[in-house]
CSV table of C-alpha atoms and ligand atoms in Angstrom, one decimal:
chain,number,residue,atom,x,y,z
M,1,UNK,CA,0.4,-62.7,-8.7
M,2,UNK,CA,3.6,-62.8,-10.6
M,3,UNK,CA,7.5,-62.7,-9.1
M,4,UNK,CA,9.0,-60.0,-10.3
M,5,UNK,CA,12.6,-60.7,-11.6
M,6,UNK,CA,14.1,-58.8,-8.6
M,7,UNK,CA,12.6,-60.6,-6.0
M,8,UNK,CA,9.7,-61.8,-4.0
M,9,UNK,CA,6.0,-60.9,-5.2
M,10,UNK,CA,5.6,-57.3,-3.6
M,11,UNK,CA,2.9,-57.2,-0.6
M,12,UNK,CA,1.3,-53.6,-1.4
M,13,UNK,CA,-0.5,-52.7,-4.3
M,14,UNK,CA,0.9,-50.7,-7.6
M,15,UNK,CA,0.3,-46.5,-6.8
M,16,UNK,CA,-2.9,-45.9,-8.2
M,17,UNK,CA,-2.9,-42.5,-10.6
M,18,UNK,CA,-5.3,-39.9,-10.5
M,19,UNK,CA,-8.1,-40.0,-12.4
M,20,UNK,CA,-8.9,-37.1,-14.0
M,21,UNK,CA,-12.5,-37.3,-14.2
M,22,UNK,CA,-12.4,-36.7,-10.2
M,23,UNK,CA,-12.6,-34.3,-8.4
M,24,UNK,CA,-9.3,-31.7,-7.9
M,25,UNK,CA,-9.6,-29.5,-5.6
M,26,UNK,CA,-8.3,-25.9,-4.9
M,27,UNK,CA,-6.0,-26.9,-2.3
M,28,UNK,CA,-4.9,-29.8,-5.3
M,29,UNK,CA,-4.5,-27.5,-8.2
M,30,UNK,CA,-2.5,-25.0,-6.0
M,31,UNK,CA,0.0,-27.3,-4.6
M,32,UNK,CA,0.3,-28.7,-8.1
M,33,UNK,CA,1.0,-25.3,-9.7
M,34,UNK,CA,3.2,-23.5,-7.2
M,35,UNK,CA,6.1,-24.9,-8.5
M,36,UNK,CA,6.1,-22.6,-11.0
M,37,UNK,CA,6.8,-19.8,-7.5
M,38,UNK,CA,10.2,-19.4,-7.3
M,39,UNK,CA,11.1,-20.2,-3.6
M,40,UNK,CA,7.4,-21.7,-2.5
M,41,UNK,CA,7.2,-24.2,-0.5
M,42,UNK,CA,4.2,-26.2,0.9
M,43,UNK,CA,3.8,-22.4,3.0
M,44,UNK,CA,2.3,-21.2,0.0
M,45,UNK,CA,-0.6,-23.9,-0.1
M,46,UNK,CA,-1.1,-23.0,3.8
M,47,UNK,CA,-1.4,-19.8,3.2
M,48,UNK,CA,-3.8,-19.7,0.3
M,49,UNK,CA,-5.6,-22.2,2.7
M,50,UNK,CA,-6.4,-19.5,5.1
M,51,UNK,CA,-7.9,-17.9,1.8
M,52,UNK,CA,-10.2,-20.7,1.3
M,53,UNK,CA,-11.0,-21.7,5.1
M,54,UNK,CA,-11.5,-17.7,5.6
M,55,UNK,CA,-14.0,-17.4,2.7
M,56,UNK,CA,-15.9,-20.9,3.3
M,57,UNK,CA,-16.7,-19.0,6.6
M,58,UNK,CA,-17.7,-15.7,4.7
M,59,UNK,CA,-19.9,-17.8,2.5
M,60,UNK,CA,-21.7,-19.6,5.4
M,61,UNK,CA,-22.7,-16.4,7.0
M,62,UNK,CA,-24.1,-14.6,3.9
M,63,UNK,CA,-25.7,-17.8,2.8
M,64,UNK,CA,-27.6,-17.0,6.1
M,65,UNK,CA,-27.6,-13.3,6.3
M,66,UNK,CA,-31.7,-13.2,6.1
M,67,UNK,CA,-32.7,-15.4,8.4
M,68,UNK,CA,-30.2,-14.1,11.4
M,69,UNK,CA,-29.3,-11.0,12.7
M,70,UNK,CA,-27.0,-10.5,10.7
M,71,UNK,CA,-28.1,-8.1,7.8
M,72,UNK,CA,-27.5,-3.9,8.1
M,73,UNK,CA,-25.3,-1.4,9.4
M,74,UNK,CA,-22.4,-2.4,12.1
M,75,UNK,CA,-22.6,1.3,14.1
M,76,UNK,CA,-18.9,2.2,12.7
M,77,UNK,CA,-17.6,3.7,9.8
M,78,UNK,CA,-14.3,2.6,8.0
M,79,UNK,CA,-11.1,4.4,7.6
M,80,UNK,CA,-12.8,5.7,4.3
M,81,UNK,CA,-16.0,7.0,6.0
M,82,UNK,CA,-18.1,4.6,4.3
M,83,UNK,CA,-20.6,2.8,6.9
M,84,UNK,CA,-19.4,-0.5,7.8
M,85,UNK,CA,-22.0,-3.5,7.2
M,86,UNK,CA,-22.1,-6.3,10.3
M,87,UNK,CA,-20.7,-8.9,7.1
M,88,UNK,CA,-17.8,-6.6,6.7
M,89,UNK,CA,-16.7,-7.1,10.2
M,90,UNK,CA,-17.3,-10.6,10.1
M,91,UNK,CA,-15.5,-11.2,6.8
M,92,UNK,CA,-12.6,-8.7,7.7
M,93,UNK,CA,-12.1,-10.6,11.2
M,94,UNK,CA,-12.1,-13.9,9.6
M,95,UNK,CA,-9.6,-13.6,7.2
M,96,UNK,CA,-7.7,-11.6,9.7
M,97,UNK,CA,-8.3,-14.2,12.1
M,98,UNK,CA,-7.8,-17.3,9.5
M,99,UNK,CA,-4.5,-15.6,7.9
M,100,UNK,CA,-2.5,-14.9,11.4
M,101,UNK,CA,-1.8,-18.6,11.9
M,102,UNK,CA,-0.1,-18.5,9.1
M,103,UNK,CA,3.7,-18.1,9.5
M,104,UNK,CA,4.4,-17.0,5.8
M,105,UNK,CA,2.2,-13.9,6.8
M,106,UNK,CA,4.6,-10.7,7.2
M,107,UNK,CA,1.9,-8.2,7.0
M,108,UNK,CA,-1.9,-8.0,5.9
M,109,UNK,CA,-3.7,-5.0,4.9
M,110,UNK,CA,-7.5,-5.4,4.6
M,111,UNK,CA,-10.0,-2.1,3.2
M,112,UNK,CA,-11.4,-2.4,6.7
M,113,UNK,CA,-8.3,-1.4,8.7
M,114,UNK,CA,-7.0,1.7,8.6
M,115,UNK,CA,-3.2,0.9,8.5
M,116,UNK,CA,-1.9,-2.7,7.8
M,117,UNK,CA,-1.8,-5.3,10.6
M,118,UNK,CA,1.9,-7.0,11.4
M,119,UNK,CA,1.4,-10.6,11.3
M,120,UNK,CA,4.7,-12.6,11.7
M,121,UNK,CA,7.1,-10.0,9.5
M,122,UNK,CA,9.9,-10.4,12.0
M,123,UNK,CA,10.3,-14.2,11.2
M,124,UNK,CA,12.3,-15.5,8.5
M,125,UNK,CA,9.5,-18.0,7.7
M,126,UNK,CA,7.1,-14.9,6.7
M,127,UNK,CA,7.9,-14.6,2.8
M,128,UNK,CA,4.2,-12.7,2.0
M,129,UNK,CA,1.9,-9.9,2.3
M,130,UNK,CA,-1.5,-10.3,2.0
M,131,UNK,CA,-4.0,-7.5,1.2
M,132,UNK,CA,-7.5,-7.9,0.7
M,133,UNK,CA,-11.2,-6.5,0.3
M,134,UNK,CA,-12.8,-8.9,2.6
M,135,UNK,CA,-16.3,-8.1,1.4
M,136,UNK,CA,-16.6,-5.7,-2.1
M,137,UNK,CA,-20.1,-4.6,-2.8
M,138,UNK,CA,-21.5,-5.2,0.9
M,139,UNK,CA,-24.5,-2.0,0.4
M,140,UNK,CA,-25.9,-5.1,-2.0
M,141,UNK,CA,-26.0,-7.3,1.0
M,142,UNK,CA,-29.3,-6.4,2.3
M,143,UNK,CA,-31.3,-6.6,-1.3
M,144,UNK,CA,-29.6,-10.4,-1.5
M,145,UNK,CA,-27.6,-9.6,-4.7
M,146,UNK,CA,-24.2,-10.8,-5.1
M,147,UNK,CA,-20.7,-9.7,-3.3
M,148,UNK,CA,-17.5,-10.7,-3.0
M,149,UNK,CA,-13.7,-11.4,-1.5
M,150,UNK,CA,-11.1,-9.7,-3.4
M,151,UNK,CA,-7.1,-10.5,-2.6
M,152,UNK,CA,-4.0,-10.0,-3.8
M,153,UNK,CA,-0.4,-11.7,-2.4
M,154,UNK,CA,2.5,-10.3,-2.2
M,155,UNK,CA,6.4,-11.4,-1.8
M,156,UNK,CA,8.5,-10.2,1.1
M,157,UNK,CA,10.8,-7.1,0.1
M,158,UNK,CA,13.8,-8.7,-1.7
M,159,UNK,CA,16.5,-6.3,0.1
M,160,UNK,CA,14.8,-7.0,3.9
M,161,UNK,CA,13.7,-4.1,4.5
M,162,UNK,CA,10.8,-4.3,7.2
M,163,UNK,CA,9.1,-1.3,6.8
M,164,UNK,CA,5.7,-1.9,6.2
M,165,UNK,CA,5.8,0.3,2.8
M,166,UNK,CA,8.3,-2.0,1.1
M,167,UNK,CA,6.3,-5.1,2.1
M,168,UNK,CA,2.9,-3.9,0.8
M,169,UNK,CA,3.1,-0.6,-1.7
M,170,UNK,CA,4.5,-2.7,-4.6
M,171,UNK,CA,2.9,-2.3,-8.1
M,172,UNK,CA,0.8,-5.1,-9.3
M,173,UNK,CA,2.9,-6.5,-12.0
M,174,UNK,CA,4.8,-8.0,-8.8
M,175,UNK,CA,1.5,-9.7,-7.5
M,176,UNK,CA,2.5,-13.5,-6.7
M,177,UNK,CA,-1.2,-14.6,-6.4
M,178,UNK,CA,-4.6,-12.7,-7.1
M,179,UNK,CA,-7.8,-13.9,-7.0
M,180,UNK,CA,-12.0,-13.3,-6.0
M,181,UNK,CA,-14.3,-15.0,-4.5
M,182,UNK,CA,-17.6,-14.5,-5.4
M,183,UNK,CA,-21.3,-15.4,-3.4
M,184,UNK,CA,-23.0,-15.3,-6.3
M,185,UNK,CA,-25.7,-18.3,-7.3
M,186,UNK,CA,-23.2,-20.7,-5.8
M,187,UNK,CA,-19.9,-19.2,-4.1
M,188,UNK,CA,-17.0,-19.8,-6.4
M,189,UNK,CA,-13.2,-18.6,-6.2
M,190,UNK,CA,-11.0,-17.3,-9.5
M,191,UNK,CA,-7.2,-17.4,-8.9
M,192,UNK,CA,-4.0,-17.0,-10.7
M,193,UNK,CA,-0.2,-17.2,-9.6
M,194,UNK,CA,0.4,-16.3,-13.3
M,195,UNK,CA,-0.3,-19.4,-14.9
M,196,UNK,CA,-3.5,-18.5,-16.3
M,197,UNK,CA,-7.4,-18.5,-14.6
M,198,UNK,CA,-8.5,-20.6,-12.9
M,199,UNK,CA,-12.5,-21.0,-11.1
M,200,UNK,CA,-13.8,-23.4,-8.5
M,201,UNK,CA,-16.9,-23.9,-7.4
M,202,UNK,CA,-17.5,-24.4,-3.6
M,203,UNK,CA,-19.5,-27.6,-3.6
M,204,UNK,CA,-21.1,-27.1,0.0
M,205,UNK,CA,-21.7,-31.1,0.3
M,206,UNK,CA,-18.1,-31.8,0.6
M,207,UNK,CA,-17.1,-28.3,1.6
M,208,UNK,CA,-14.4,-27.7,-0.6
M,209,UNK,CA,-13.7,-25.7,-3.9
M,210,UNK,CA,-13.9,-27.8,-6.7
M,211,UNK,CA,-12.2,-27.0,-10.5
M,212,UNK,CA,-15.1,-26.2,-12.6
M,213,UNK,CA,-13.3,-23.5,-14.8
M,214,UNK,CA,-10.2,-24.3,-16.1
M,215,UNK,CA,-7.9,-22.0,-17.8
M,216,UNK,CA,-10.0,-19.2,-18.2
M,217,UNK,CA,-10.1,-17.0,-21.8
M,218,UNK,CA,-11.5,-13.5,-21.7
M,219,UNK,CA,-13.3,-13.4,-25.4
M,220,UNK,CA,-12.2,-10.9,-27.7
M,221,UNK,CA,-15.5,-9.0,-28.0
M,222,UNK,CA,-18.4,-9.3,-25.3
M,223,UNK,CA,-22.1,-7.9,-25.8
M,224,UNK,CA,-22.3,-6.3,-22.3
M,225,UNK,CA,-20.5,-2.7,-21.5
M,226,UNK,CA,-21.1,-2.1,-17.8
M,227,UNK,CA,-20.7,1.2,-15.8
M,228,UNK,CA,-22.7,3.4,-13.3
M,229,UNK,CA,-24.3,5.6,-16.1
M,230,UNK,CA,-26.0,8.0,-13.5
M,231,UNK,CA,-22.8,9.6,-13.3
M,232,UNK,CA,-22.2,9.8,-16.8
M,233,UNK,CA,-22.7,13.3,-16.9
M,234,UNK,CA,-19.7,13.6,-14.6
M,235,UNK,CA,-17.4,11.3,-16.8
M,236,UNK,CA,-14.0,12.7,-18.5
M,237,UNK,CA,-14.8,13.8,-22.2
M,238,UNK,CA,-13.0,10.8,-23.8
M,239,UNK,CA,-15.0,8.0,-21.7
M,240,UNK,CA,-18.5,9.7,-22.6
M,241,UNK,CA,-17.4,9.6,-26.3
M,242,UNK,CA,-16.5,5.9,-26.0
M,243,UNK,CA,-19.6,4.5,-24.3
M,244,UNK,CA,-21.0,6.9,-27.1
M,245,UNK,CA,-19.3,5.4,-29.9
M,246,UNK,CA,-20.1,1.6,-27.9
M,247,UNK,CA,-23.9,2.8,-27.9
M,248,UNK,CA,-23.8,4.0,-31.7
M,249,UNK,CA,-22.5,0.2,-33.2
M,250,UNK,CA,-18.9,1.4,-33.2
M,251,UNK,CA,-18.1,-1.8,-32.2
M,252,UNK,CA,-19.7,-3.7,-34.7
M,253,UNK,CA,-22.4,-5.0,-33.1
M,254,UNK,CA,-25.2,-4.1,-30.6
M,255,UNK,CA,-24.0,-3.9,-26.7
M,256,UNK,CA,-26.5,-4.6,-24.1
M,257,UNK,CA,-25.9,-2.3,-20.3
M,258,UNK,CA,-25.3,-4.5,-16.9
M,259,UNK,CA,-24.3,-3.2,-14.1
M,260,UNK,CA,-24.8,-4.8,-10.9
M,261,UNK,CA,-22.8,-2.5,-8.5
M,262,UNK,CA,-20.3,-5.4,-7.1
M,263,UNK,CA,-17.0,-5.0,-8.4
M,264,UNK,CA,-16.3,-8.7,-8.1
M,265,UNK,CA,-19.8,-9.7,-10.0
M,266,UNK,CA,-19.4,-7.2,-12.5
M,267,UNK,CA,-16.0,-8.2,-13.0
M,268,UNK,CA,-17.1,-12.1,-13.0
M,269,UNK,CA,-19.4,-11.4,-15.7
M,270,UNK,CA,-16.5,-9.4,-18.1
M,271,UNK,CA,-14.1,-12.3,-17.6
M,272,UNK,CA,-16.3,-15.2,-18.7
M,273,UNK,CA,-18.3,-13.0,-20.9
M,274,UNK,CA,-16.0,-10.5,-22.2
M,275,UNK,CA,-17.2,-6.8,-22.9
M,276,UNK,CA,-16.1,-4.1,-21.0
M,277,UNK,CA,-16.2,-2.7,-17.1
M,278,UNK,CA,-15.4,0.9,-16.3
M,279,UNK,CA,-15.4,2.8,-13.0
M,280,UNK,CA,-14.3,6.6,-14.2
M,281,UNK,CA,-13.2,9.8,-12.4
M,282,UNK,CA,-16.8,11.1,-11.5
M,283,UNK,CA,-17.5,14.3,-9.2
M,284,UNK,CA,-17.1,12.9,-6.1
M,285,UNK,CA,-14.6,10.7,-6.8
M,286,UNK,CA,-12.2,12.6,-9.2
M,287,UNK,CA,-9.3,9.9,-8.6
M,288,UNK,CA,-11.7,7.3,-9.4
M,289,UNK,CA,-13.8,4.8,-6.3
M,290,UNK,CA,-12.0,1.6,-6.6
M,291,UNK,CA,-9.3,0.7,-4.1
M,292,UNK,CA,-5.9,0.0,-6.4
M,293,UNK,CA,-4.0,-2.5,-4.1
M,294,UNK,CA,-7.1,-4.9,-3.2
M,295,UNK,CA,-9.7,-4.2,-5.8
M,296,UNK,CA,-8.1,-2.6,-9.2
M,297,UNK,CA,-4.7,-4.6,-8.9
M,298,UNK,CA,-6.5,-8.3,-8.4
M,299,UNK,CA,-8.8,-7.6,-11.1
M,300,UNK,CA,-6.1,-6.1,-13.6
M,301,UNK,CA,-4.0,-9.1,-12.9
M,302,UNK,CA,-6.9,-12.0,-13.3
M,303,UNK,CA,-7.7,-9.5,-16.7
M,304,UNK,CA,-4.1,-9.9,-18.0
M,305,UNK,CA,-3.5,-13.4,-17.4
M,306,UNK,CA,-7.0,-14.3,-19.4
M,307,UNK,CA,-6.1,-12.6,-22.3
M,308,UNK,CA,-7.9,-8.8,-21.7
M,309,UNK,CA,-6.1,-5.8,-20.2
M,310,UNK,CA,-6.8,-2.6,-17.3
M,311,UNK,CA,-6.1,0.8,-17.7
M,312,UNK,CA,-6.4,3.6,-15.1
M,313,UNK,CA,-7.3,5.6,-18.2
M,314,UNK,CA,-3.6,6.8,-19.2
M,315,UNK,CA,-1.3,4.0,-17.6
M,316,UNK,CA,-1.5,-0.1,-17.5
M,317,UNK,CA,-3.1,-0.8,-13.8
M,318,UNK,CA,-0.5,-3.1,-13.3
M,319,UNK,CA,2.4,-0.4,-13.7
M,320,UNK,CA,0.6,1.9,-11.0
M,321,UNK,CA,3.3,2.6,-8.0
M,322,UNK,CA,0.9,2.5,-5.2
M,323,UNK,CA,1.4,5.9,-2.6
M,324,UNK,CA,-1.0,4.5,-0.1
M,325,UNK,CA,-2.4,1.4,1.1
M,326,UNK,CA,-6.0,2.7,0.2
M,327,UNK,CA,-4.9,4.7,-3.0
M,328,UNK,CA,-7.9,5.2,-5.3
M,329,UNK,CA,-7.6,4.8,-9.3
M,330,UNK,CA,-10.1,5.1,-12.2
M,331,UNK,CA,-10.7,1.3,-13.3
M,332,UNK,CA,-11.2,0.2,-17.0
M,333,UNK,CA,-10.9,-3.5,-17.4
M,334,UNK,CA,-12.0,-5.7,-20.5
M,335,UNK,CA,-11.7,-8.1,-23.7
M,336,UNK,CA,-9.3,-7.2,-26.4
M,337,UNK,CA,-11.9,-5.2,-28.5
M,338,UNK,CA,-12.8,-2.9,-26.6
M,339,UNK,CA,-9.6,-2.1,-24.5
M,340,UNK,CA,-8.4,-1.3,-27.9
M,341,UNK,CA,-11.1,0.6,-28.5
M,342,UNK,CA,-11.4,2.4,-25.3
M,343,UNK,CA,-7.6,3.1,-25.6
M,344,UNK,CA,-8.1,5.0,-29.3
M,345,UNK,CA,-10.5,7.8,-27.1
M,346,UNK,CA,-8.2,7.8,-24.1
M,347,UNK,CA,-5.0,7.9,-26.2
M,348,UNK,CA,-3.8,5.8,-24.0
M,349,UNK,CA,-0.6,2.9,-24.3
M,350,UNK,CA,-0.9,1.2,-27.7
M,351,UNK,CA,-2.6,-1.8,-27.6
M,352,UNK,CA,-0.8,-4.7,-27.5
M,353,UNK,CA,-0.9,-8.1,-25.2
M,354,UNK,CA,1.1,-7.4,-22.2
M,355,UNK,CA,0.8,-10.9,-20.4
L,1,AHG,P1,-17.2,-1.9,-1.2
L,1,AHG,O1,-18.5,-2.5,-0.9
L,1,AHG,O2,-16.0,-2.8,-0.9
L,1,AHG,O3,-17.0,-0.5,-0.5
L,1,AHG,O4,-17.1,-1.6,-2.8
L,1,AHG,C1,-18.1,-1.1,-3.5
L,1,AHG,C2,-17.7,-0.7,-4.8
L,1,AHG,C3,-17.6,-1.8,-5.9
L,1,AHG,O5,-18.0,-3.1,-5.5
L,1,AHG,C4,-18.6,-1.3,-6.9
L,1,AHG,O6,-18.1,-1.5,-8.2
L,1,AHG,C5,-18.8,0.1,-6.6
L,1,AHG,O7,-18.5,0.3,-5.3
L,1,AHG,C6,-20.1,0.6,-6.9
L,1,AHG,O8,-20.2,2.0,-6.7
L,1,AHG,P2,-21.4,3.0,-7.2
L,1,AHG,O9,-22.6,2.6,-6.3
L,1,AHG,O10,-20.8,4.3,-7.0
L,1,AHG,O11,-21.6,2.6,-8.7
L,2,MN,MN1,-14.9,-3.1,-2.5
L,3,MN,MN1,-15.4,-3.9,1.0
């Protein structure tokens, strides 16, 4: 050991740096990157931990939804009449459950509740909303194909206002955070705060996310289109003569169909594959199926931020100024390619990159 020139030989050991072959965790890369959030402190880390600790506990249970009784129908329908699975309630209490210790929480507004729940908006210390899909694709549960957690966070009403409509009916552009988690083949989670896409994997021996995907690029042209085709009949005129034009090589090259019936898997397959993922006005659903605050405006953000784009069919997803907290919109998310493509038969905004 050597003196240094300023005094006595030191008693601890020189900081030892990172090594960046190691692991980084989500909890890591987030309180690494919010920095970038205006006004974020270490709440936003402890909030996006009740994210993670939430979904770790979603992924546990449908990791074991054969062998318990835990598969089928709950007995209650949502707010939306659609039959409520046992994992919904389980997913939609534990994030409601993991979320209300946080005290960054105003409100949170989940697809299972019929009007948003007040957390701690009355406190200064509550700086977000938080709306969610706590399970997305849950009728897939019981055949063992994939589902998923969609959320999206949002910032406190700069005037302080309280009313619940400032604090959550906000258009995405103003998303602070967005991400998915998906229980796939392994259970991974895709975020952004608007610093591009990133993915972890949820290595279950340690318990913990780890970065496996970063800074995620949609590719400019996929090989998959992917859409409910039974209803095609049902489709507006310009989206039947796209997937016609798709079908016929307009695209320059041959486009295989997949459609698994998960938002969150479908939309996991067009991010790190890249082709295209529609969910049109159909009969029954002339405003479109997909829930704009916690399924369209995640997806549309993730989709921006790695280089693709969304489209309710006339208007930029992320431009939509929500009504209602379970507004509906037509969905039509991709690559470059064919957004500009599907934008030529729609007529819709010029292409362009909008991140
Ligand atoms: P949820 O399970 O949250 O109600 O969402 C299901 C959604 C979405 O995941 C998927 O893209 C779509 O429903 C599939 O609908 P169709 O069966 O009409 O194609
Ligand atoms: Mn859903
Ligand atoms: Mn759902």
């Amino acid at each position: 050991m050597t003196a240094s020139p300023a005094g006595p030989p030191a008693d601890f050991d020189p900081p030892r740096r990172p090594d960046p072959a190691t692991l980084l965790t989500v909890q890591q890369h987030i309180l690494r990157e919010q920095d970038r959030l205006p006004g974020a402190g270490g709440e936003f880390a402890w909030l996006m931990s009740g994210i993670t600790l939430a979904t770790k506990m979603i992924a546990a249970r449908v990791r074991r939804a054969g062998l318990t009784d835990l598969l089928g129908a709950a007995g209650n329908t949502n707010v939306q009449g659609e039959e409520q699975q046992k994992l919904d309630v389980y997913a939609n209490d534990a994030l409601l459950h993991a979320l209300s210790w946080r005290d960054s929480v105003g409100f949170v507004a989940s697809e299972e509740n019929e009007r948003p729940v007040a957390v701690h908006h009355g406190s200064p210390a509550a700086k977000y909303a938080v709306v969610f899909d706590p399970l997305d694709g849950s009728s897939n549960i019981d055949v063992n194909v994939s589902v998923g957690t969609t959320f999206s966070v949002l910032r406190r009403p700069a005037d302080g206002r309280q009313d619940v409509s400032a604090w959550v009916l906000q258009p995405g552009r103003v998303q602070v955070a967005a991400g998915y988690v998906l229980y796939g083949s392994s259970t991974m989670l895709v975020y952004s705060i608007g610093n591009g896409v990133h993915g972890f994997t949820l290595d279950p021996s340690v318990g913990a996310y780890v970065l496996s995907h970063e800074g995620i690029r949609m590719p400019e042209q996929g090989r998959y289109y992917s859409v409910n085709e039974a209803y095609a009949d049902e489709f507006p005129g310009p989206y039947r003569a796209f997937l016609g034009h798709v079908r016929g090589g307009g695209l320059g090259r041959r486009y295989a169909s997949r459609y698994i019936g998960s938002m969150v898997a479908d939309f996991h397959r067009t991010l790190l594959k890249g082709g295209i993922f529609l969910y049109p006005p159909t009969a029954d659903s002339p405003g479109g199926k997909l829930r704009l605050l916690y399924e369209a405006n995640p997806v549309a953000f993730l989709a921006e931020q790695a280089g693709g784009r969304a489209t309710d069919g006339a208007r930029r997803v992320l431009d939509v100024e929500p009504a209602s907290v379970h507004q509906r919109t037509p969905l039509v998310v991709g690559g470059r390619t064919e957004m500009d493509a599907f934008e030529r038969f729609v007529g819709g905004p010029a292409a362009g990159d909008r991140v």
